[in-house]
Short mmCIF file of C-alpha atoms and ligand atoms in Angstrom, two decimals:
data_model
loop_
_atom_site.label_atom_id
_atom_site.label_comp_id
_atom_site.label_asym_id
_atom_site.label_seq_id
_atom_site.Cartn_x
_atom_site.Cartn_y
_atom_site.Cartn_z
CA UNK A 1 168.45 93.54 48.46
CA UNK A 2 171.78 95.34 49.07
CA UNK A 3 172.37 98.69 49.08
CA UNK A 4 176.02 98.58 48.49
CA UNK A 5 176.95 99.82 45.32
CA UNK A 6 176.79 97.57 42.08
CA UNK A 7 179.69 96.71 40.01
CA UNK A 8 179.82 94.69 37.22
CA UNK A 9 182.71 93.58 35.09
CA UNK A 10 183.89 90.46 32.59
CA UNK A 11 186.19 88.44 31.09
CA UNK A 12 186.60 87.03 28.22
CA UNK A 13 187.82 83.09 28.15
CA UNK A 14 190.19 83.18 25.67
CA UNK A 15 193.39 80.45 26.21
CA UNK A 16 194.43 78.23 28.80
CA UNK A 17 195.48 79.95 31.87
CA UNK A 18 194.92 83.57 33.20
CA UNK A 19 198.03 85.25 32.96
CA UNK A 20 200.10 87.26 35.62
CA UNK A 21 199.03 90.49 34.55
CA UNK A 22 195.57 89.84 34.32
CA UNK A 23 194.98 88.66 37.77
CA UNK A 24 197.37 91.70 39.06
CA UNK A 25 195.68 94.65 36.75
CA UNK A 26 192.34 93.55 37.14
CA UNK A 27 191.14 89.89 39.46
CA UNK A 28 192.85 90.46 42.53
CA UNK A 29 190.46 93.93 43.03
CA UNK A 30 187.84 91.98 42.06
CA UNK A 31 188.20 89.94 44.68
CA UNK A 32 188.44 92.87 46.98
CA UNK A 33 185.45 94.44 45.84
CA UNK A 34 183.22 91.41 46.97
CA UNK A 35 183.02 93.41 50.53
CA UNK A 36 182.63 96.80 50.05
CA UNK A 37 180.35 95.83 46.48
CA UNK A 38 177.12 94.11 45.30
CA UNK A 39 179.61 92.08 42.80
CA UNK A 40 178.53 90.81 39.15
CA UNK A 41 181.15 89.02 37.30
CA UNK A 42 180.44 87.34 34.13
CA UNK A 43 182.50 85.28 31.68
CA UNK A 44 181.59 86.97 28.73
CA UNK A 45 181.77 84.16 26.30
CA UNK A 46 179.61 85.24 23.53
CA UNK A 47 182.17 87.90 22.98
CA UNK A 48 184.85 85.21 22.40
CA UNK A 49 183.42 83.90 19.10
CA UNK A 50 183.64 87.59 17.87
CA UNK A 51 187.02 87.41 16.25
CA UNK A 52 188.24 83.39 15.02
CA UNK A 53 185.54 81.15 17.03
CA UNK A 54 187.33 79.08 18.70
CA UNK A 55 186.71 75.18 18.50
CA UNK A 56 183.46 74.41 20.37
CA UNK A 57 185.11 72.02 22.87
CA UNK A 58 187.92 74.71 23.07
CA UNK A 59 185.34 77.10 24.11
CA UNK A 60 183.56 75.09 26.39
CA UNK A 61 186.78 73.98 28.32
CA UNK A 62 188.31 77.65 28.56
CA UNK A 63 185.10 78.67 30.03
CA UNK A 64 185.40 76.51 32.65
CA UNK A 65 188.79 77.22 32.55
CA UNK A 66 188.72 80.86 33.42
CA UNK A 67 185.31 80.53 36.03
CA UNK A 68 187.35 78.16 37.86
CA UNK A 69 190.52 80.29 37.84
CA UNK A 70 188.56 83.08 38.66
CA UNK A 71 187.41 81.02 42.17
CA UNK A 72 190.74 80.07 43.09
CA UNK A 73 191.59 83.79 42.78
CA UNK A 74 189.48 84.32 45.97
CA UNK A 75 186.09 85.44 44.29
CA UNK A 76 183.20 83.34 46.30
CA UNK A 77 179.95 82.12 45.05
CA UNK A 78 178.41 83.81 48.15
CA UNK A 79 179.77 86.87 48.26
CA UNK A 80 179.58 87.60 44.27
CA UNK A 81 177.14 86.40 41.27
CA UNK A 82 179.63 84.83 39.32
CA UNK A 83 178.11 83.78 35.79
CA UNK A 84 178.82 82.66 32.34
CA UNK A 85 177.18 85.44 29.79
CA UNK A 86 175.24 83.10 27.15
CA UNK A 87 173.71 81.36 30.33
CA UNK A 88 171.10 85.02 30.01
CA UNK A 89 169.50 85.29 26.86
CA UNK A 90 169.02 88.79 28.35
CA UNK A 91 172.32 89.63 27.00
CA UNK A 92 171.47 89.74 23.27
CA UNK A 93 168.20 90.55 24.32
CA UNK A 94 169.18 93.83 25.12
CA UNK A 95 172.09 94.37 22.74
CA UNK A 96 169.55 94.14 19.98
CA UNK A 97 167.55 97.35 21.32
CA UNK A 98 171.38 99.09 21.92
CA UNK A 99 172.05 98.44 18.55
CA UNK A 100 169.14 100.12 17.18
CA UNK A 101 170.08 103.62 19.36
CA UNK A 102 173.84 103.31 17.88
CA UNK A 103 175.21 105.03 15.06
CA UNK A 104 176.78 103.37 12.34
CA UNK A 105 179.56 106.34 12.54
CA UNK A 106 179.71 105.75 16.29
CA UNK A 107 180.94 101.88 16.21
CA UNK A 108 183.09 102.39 13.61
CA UNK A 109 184.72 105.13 16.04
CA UNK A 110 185.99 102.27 18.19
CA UNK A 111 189.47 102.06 18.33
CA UNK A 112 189.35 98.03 19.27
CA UNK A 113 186.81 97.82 16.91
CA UNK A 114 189.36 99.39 14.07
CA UNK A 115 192.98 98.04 15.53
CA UNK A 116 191.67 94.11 15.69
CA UNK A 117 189.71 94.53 12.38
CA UNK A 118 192.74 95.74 10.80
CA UNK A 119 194.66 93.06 12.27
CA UNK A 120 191.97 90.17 11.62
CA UNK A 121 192.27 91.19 7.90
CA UNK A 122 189.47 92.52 5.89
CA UNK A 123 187.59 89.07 4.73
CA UNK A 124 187.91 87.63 8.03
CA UNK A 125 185.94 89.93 10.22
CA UNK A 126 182.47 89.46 10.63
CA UNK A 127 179.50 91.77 12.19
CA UNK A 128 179.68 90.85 15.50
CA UNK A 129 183.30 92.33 16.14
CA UNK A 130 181.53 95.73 14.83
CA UNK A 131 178.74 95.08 17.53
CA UNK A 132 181.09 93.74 20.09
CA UNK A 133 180.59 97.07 22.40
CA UNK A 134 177.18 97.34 22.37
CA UNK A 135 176.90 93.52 24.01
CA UNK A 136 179.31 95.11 26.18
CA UNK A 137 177.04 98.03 27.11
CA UNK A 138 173.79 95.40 27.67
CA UNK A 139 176.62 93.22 29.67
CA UNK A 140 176.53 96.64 31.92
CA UNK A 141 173.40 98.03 31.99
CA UNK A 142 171.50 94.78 32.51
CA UNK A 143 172.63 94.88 36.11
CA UNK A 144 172.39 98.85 36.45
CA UNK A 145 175.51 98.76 37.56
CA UNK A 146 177.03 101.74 39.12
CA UNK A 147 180.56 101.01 38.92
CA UNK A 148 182.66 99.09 36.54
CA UNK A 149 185.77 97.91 37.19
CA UNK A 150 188.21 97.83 33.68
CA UNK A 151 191.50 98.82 31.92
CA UNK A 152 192.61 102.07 30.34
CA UNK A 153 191.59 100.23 27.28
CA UNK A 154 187.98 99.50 28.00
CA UNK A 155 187.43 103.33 28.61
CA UNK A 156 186.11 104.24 25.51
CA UNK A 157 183.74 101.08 25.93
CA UNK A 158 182.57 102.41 29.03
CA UNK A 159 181.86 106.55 27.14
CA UNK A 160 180.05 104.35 24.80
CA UNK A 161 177.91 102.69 27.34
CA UNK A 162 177.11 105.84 29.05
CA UNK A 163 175.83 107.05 25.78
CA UNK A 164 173.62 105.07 24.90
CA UNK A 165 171.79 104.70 28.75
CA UNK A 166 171.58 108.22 28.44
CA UNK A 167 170.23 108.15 25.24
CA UNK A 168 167.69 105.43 26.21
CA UNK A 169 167.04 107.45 29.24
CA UNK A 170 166.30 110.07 27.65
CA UNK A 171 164.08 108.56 24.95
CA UNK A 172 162.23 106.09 26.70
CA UNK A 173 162.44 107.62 30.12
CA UNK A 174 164.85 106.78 33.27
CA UNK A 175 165.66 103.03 33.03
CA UNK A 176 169.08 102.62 33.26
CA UNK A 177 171.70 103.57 35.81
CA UNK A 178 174.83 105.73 33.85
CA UNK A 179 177.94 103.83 35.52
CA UNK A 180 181.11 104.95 35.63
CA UNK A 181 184.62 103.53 34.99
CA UNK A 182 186.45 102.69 38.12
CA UNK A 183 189.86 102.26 37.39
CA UNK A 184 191.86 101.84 40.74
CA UNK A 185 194.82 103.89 40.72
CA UNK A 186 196.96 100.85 42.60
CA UNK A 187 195.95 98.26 40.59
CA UNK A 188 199.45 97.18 39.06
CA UNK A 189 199.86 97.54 35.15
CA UNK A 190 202.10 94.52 34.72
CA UNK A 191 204.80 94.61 31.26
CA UNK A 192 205.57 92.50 29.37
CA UNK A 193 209.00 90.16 30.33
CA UNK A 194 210.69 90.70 27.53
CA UNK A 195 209.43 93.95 26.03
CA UNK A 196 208.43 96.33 28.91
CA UNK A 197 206.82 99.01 26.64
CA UNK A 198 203.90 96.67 26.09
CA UNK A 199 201.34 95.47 28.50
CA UNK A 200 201.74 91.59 29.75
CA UNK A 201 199.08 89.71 27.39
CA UNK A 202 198.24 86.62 26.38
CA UNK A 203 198.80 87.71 22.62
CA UNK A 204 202.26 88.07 22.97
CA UNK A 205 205.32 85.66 22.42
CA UNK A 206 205.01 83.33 25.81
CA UNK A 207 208.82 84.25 26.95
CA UNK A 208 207.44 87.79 28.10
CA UNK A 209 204.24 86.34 29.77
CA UNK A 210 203.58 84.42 33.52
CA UNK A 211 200.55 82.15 33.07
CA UNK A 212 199.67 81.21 36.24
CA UNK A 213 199.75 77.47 35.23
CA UNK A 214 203.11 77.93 34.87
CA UNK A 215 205.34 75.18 36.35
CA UNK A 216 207.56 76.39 39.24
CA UNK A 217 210.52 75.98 36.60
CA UNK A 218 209.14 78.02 33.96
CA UNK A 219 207.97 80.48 36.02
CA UNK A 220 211.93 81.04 37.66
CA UNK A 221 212.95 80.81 34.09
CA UNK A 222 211.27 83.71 32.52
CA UNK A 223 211.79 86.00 35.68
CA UNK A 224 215.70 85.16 35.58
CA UNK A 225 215.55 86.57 31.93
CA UNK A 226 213.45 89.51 32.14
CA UNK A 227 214.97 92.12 30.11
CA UNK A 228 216.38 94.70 32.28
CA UNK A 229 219.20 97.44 32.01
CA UNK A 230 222.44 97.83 32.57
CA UNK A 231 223.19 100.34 35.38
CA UNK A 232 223.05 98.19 38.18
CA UNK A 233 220.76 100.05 40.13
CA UNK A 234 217.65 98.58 42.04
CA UNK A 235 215.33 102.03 42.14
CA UNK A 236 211.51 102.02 40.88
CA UNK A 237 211.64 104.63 37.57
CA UNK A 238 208.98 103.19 35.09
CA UNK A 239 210.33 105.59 32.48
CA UNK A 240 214.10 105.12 32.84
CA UNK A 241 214.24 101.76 33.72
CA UNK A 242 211.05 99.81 32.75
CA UNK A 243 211.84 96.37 33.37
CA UNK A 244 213.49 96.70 36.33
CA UNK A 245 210.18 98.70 37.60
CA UNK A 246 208.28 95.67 36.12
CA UNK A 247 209.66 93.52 38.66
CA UNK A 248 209.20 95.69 41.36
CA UNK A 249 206.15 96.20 40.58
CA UNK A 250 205.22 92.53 40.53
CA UNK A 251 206.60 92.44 43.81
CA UNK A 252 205.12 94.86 45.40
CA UNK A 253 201.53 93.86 44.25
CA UNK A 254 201.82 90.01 45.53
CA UNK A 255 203.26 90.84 48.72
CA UNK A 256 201.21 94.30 49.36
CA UNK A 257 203.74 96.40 49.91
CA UNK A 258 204.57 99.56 48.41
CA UNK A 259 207.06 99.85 45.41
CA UNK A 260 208.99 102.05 46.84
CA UNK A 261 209.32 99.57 50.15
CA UNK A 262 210.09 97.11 47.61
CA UNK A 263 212.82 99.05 45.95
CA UNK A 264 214.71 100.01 48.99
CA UNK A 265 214.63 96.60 50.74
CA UNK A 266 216.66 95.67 47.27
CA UNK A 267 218.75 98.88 47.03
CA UNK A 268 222.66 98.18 46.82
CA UNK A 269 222.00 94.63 45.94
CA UNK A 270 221.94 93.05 42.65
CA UNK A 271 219.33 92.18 39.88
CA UNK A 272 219.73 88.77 40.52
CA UNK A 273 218.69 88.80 44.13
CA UNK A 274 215.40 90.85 42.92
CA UNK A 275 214.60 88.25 40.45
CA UNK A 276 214.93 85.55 42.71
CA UNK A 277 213.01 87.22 45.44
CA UNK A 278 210.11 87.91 42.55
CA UNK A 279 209.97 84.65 41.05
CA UNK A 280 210.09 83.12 44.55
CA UNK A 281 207.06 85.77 45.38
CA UNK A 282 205.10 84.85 41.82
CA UNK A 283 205.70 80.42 42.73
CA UNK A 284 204.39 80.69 46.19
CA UNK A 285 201.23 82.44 44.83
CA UNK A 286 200.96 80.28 41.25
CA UNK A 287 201.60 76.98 43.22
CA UNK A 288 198.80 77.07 45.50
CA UNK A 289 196.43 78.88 42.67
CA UNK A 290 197.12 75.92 40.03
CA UNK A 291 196.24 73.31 42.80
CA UNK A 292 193.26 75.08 43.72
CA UNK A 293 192.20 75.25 40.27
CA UNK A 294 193.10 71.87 39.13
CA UNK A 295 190.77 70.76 42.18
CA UNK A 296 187.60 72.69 40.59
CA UNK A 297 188.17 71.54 37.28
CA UNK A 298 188.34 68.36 38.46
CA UNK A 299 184.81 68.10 39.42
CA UNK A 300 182.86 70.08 36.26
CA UNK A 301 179.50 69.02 38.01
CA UNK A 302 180.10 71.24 40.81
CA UNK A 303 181.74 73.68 38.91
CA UNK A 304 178.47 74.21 36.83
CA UNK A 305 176.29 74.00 40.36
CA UNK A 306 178.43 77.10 41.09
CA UNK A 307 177.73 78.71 37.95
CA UNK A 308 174.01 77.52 37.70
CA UNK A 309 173.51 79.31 40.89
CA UNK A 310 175.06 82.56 39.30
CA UNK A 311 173.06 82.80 36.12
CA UNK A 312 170.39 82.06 38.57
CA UNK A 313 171.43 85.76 40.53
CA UNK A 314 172.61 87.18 37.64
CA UNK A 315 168.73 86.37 36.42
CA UNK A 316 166.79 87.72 38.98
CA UNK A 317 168.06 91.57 38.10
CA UNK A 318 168.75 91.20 34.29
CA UNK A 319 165.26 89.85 33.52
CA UNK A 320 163.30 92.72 35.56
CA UNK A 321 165.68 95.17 33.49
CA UNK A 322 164.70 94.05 29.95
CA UNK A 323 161.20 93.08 30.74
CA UNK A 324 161.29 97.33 31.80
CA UNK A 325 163.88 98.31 28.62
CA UNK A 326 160.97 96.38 26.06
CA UNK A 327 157.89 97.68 27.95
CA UNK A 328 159.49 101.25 27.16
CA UNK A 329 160.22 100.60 23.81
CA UNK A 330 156.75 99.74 22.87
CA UNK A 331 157.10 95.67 22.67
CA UNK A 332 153.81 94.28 23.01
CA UNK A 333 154.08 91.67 26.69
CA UNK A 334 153.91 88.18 25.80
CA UNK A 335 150.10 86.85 27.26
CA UNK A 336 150.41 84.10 29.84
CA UNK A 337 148.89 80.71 29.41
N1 LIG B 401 185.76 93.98 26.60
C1 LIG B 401 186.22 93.57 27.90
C2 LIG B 401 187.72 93.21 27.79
O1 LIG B 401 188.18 92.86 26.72
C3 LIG B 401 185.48 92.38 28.43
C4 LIG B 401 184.06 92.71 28.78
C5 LIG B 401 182.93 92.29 28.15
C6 LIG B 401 183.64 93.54 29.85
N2 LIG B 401 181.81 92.76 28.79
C7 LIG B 401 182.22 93.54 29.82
C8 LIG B 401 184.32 94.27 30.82
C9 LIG B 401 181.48 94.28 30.73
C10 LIG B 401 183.58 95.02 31.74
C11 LIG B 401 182.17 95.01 31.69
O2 LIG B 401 188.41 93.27 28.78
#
């Protein structure tokens, strides 16, 4: 038993390759939290079937896919649970009991919920993109965790999740920990190449986005045509000059420095030098990271060893939780033998 503090957090496996952003914005303190944090992180695959389901061997290789990204990112199977979310049945187990304490007015509140039902198209959406936060909340509570790391985007997840343990809590009596949202204020918010008003992301046009299995070449190529200005002056000003920021930003978050430090070791030189300096910075982190990765997927049978062992963590907290949540709710206990 630990008496750090608990995190939790997930990730969905959705494509072929983490992107820039994501490991930036959100992996890389992941990794740093495996210290200072009892760390829980959990491919939340059941959540990728709830918009288009991918194909199953799709599914099953982008799983392994992001678990064995994650691992090359510096997250270590004995210093974290790392685990693949339909490995617990505790998951759903749990949801279902979540659902029953939500209001039908509350999902339909969810601004995810709305923007990718709109965008999905009215026939196409099915019930589980409606429940999609509530597996999120069990995904949470399950490990009462007290912290979770996410996005400005997952915030009104996270409200929602504190809801309903407080609801339960106060129904049923204390069971789950409330967690709150830890949202580092240095972790980077990486934009988009080509259009830095929007967030880097794997749903936009490729030219704009660094996936980190990337060839050196493509990876030079993008940064050398990151949309800019045309002022000619290297200084960090998110607002005025976006792009420019981007890619000091980027920087400044692979090499741990400051983006200020960044800017002025660039100051009076020109955008080209940056950009070479950044794609130089983002190839002598992808390089490495792709090899390392490669390596894991190479050997699936070890790669599921690692994850068997983190369901098998992962089990040992989430099971005690909804064996308490169902005792509570009045479930009658299964009889032994
Ligand atoms: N919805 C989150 C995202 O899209 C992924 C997620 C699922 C998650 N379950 C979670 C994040 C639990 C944090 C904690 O990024």
């Amino acid at each position: 038993m630990s008496n750090k503090p608990r995190v939790l957090s997930g990730i969905q496996p959705t494509g072929e390759s983490m992107q820039l952003g994501n490991y930036l914005g959100a992996v890389q303190n992941w990794v740093q939290m495996q210290d200072g944090y009892d760390a829980y992180y959990c491919v939340v695959d059941l959540h990728a079937i709830t918009l288009e389901p991918p194909e199953p061997e799709a599914l099953r290789q982008r799983t392994r896919i992001v678990a064995a990204q994650l691992l090359a990112a510096g997250l270590d199977p004995d210093r974290c649970a790392l685990f693949v979310q339909s490995h617990l049945p505790e998951h759903p187990q749990l949801s279902w009991v979540l659902e029953c304490l939500t209001g039908f007015g509350e999902a339909s509140r969810m601004t995810q919920f709305k923007d990718k039902s709109t965008r999905a198209g009215a026939d196409r959406q099915g019930v589980g993109l409606f429940t999609y936060p509530i597996l999120q909340a069990a995904d949470i509570l399950l490990y009462q965790a007290d912290q979770v790391p996410i996005g400005e985007d997952q915030r009104q997840h996270l409200e929602l999740t504190r809801n309903l343990a407080q609801r339960f809590n106060a129904r049923y009596g204390d069971t789950f920990v409330v967690p709150e949202a830890f949202i580092p204020k240095a972790a980077a918010k990486i934009l988009d190449l080509q259009d830095p008003t929007a967030k880097m992301s794997k749903s936009r046009p490729d030219a704009g986005t660094i996936y980190l299995s990337d060839p050196a070449s493509v990876i030079t190529r993008k940064i050398k045509r990151a949309v800019t200005d045309t002022d000619g002056e290297v200084r960090y000003d998110p607002e005025g000059k976006p792009g420019l920021s981007n890619l000091l930003a980027i920087h400044a978050a692979l090499t741990g420095a400051s983006v200020e430090a960044v800017a002025k070791e660039f100051s009076g030189q020109g955008y080209g030098a940056l950009k070479g300096a950044v794609a130089e910075a983002v190839v002598a982190f992808a390089e490495p990271f792709a090899a390392r990765s490669q390596e894991l997927l190479d050997d699936p049978a070890e790669l599921d060893r690692i994850l068997a062992r983190g369901a098998e963590r992962a089990r040992a907290v989430a099971s005690v939780t909804v064996a308490d949540a169902y005792a509570k709710v009045g479930f009658l206990p299964a009889a032994v033998g």
